[in-house]
Coordinates of C-alpha atoms in Angstrom, one line a residue:
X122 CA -121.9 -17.6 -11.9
X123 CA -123.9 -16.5 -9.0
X124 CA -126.1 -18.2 -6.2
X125 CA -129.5 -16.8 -4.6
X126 CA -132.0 -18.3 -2.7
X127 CA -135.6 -18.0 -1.7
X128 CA -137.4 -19.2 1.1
X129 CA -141.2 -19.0 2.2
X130 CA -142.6 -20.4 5.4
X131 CA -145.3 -19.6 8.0
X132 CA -143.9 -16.1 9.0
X133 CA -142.6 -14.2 5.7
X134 CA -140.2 -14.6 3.2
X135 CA -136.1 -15.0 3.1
X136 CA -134.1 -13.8 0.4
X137 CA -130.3 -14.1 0.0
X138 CA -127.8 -13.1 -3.3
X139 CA -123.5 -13.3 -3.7
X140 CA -122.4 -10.4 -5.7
X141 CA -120.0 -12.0 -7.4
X142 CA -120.4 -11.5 -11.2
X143 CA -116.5 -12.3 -12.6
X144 CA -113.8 -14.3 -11.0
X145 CA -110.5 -14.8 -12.0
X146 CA -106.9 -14.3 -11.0
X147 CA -106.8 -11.0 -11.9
X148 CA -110.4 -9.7 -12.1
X149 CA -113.5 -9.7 -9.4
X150 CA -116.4 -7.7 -10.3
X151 CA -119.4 -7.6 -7.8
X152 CA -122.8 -6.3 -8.4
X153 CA -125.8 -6.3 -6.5
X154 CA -128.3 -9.2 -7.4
X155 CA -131.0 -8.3 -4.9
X156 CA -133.9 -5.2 -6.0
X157 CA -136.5 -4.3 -3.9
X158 CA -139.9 -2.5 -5.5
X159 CA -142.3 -1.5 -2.8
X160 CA -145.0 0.6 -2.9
X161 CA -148.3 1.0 -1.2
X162 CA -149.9 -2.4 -0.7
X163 CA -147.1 -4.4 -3.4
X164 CA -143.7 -5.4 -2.4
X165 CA -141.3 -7.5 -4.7
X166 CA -137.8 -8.6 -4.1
X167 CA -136.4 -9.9 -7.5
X168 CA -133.4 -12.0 -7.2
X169 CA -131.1 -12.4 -10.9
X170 CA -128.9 -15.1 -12.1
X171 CA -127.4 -15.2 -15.7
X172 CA -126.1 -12.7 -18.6
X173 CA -125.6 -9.6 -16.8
X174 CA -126.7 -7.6 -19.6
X175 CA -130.3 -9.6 -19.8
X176 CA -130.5 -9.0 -15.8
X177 CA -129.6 -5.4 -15.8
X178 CA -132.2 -4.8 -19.2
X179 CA -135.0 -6.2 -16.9
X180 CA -134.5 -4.2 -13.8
X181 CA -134.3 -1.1 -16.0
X182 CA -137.3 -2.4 -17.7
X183 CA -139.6 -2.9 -14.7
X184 CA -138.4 0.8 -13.6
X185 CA -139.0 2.2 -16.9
X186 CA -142.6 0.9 -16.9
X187 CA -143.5 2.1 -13.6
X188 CA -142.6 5.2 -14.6
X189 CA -144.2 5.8 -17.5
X190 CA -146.8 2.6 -18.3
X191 CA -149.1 3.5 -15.6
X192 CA -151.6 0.7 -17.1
X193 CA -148.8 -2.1 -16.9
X194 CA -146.3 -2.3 -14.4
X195 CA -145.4 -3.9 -10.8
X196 CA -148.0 -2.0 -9.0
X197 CA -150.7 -3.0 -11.4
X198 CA -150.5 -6.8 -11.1
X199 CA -153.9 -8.4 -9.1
X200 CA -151.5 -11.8 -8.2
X201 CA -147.7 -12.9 -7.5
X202 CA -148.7 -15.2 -10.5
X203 CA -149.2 -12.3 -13.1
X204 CA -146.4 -10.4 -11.4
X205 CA -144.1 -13.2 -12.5
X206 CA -145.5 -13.9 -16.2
X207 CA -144.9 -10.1 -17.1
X208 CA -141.4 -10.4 -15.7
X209 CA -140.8 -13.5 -17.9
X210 CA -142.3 -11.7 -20.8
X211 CA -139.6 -8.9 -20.4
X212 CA -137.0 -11.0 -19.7
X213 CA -138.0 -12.9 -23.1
X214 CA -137.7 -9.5 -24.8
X215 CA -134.8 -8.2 -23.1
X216 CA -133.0 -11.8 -24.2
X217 CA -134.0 -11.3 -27.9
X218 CA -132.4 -7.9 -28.6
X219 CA -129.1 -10.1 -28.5
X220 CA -130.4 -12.5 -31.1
X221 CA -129.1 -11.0 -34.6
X222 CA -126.6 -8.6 -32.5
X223 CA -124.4 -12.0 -30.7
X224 CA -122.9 -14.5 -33.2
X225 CA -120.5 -16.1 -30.7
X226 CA -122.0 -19.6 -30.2
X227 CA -120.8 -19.4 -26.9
X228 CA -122.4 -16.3 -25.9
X229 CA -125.8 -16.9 -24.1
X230 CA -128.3 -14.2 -23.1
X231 CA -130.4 -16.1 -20.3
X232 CA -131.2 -15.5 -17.5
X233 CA -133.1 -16.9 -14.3
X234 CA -135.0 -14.7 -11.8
X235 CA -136.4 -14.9 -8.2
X236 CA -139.2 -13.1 -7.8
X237 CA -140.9 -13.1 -4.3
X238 CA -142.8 -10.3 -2.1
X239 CA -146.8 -9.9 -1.3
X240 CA -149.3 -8.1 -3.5
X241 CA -152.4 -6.8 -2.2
X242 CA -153.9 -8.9 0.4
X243 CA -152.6 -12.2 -1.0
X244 CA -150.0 -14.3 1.2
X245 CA -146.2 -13.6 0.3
X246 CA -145.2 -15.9 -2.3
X247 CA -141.9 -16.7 -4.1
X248 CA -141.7 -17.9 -7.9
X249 CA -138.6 -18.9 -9.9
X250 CA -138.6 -17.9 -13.9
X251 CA -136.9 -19.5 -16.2
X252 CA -135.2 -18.2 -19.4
X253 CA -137.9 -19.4 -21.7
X254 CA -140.6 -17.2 -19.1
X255 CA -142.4 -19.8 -17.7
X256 CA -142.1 -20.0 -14.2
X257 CA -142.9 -22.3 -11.1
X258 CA -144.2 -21.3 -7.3
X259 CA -142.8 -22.6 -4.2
X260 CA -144.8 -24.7 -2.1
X261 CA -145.5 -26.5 1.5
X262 CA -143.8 -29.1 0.4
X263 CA -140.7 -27.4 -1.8
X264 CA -140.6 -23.9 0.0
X265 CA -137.5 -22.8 -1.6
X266 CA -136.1 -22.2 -4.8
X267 CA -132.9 -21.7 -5.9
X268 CA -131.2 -19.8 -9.3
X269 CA -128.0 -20.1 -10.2
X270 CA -124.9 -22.5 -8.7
X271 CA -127.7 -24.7 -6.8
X272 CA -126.1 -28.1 -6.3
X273 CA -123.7 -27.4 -3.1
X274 CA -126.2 -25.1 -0.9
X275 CA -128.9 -27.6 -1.5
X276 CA -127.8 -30.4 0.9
X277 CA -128.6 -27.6 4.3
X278 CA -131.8 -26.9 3.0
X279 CA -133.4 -30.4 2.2
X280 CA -132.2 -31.3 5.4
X281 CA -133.2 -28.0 7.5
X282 CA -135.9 -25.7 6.0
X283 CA -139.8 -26.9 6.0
X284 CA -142.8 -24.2 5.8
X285 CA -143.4 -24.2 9.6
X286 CA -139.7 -23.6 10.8
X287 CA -138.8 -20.2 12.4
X288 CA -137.8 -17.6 10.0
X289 CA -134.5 -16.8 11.9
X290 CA -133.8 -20.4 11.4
X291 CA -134.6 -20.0 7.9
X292 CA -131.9 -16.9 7.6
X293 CA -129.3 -19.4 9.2
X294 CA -130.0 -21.8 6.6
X295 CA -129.5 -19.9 4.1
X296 CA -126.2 -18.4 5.5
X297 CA -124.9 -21.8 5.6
X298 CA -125.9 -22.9 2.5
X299 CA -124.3 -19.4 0.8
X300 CA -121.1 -20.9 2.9
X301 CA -121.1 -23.9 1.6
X302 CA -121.3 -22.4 -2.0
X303 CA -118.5 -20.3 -2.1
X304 CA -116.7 -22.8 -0.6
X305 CA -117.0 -25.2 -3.6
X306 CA -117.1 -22.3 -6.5
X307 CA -114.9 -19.3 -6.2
X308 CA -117.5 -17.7 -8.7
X309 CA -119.9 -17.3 -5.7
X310 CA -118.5 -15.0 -2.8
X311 CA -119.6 -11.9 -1.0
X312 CA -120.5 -9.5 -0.4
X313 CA -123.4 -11.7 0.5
X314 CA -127.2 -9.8 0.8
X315 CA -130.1 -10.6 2.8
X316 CA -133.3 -9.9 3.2
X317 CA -135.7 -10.6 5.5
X318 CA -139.9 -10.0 4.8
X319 CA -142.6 -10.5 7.6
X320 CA -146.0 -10.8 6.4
X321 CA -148.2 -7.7 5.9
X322 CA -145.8 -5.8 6.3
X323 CA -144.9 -4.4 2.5
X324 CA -141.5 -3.0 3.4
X325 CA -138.3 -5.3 4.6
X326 CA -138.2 -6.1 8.1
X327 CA -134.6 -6.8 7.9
X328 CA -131.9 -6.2 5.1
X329 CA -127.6 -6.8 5.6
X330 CA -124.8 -6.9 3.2
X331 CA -121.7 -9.0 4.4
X332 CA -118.9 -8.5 3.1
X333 CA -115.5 -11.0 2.9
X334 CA -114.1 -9.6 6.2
X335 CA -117.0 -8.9 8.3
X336 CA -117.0 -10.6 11.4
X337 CA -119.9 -12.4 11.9
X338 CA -119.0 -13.9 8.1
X339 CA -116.0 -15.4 9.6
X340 CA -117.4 -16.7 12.5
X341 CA -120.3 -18.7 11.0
X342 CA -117.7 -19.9 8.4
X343 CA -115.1 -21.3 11.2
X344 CA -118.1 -22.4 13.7
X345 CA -119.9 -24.2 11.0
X346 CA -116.6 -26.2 9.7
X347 CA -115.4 -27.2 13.3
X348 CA -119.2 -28.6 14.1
X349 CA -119.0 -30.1 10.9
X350 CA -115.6 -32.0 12.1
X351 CA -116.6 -32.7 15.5
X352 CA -119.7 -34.5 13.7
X353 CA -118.0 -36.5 11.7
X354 CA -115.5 -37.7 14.3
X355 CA -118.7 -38.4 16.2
X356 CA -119.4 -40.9 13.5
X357 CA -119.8 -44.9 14.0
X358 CA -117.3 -47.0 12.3
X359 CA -118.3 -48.7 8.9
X360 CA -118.7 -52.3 9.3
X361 CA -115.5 -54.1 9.7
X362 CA -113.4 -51.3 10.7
X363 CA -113.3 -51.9 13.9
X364 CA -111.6 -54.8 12.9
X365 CA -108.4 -53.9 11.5
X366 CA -105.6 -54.2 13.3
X367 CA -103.3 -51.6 13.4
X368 CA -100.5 -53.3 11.0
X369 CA -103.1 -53.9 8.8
X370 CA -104.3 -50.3 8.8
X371 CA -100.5 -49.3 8.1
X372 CA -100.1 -51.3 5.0
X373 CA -103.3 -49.6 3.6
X374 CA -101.8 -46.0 4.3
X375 CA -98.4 -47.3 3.2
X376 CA -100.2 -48.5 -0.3
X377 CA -102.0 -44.9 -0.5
X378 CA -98.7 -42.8 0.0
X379 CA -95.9 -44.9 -1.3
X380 CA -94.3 -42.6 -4.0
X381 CA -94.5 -43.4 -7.7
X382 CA -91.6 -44.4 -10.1

C-alpha cells in the first residue's frame, strides 16, 4: 500500500509520496514513488500507487519514449489534459502484458497515478488516473487528489486546504495528513518525499526526503499528537455529563473493567 497526495492552489503545486512498498515482520522494502520530468517549458511530477511492476513499466515507458519517440512523448503534449490521457494509455498497456502471463485471481496489475506539473504557458494543474485510464482534474473547489491509502489523511485536508491558502500551509497539511496515515496503516511510512512547485517556474522550487529518524519527522509527529490532546481536553461536555455524580461515574468504569469469568 502506499499514500501520495497532490495539491494545487493559487501559488504552485504540492506533491508528497511514502516509500513504503512491503511491510511485514520481517520485510520493508521502500522505493521512491515521486519522478520528476522537466525540460524546457514542461514540467511533470508523476506520483504511483499500485502493482509495482505496472508503476515501474510506466516510468520506464515515458523515459523510453522521450528518448526515442521524438513525435510522442512528455515534451510533445499541447495540455496537462493530453499529458494525462497518454499516461493512462501506457499504463493500460503496461497493465495488459500481465493478462495471459498472471493466473492468480488474486494478483492485480493496477495501478493509480498522480500526474501534476505546468506545460507550456498553461497554469500548473494536477490530474489523478485511474487504472482503467481515464482520469479526473483537480479543481477550486476539490484542489487535491489523493491515490492510494486515502481515508485517514483526508480528515486534515477537507478541513485545512482551499485553492487560496498559502502554499507553506499547504506542505503542512500534507505533512500531517502523511502522519496521520502511517499512524493508522503500517503499510504507509517514510521515508516521506516532497515536493514543492511555484508557478512558471518549470523546475522544483523545493524537494526533501524524511526519513523515520529525522528530526523534524519527530517533532511534527509529537507536536501534532499533544495539540491534538490539549484540544480534546479543551472540549465541552456532552449533554448530561456534567451531571453525573462521581459514584455514578465509578459504577460505569467499574462495569467497563470488571474482569470476565
Amino acid at each position: 500500500m502506499t499514500y501520495c497526495v497532490g495539491i494545487a492552489v493559487h501559488d504552485g503545486l504540492v506533491f508528497m509520496s511514502d516509500s513504503r512498498t512491503n511491510a511485514g515482520v520481517d520485510q520493508i522494502h521502500t522505493f521512491s514513488k515521486m519522478h520528476v520530468f522537466s525540460q524546457n517549458n514542461y514540467f511533470y511530477v508523476l506520483l504511483t500507487a499500485g502493482n509495482l511492476a505496472t508503476t515501474q513499466g510506466v516510468v520506464a515507458r515515458l523515459n523510453k519514449d522521450i528518448k526515442d519517440a521524438p513525435t510522442q512523448n512528455l515534451y510533445t503534449m499541447q495540455d496537462m489534459g493530453e499529458a494525462a490521457s497518454y499516461v493512462g494509455e501506457i499504463s493500460r498497456e503496461e497493465q495488459k502484458t500481465f493478462d495471459s502471463k498472471e493466473t492468480d485471481k488474486g494478483f492485480s496489475a493496477e495501478a493509480s497515478f498522480i500526474l501534476g506539473g505546468q506545460v507550456l504557458e498553461d497554469a500548473p494543474a494536477i490530474a489523478q488516473i485511474y487504472p482503467e485510464g481515464n482520469f479526473i482534474r483537480s479543481s477550486k473547489e476539490t484542489c487535491y487528489l489523493q491515490i492510494g491509502e486515502t481515508k485517514y489523511g483526508k480528515p486534515i485536508l477537507d478541513r485545512m486546504i482551499h485553492s487560496e491558502c498559502d502554499i507553506a500551509q499547504a506542505v503542512m497539511c500534507a505533512l500531517v495528513s502523511m502522519d496521520s496515515t502511517s499512524r493508522s496503516n503500517a503499510t504507509v511510512g517514510p521515508p516521506i518525499e516532497y515536493l514543492v512547485y511555484l508557478s512558471d517556474a518549470y523546475t522544483p522550487n523545493l524537494q526533501q526526503s524524511l526519513d523515520r529518524d529525522h528530526e523534524y519527522w519527530l517533532q511534527l509527529r509529537k507536536n501534532w499528537s499533544d495539540s491534538l490532546r490539549r484540544a480534546f481536553d479543551s472540549l465541552p461536555l456532552a449533554p448530561g455529563l456534567d451531571q453525573l455524580d462521581t459514584e455514578s461515574r465509578s459504577n460505569v468504569m467499574s462495569i467497563h473493567t470488571k474482569p470476565f469469568g
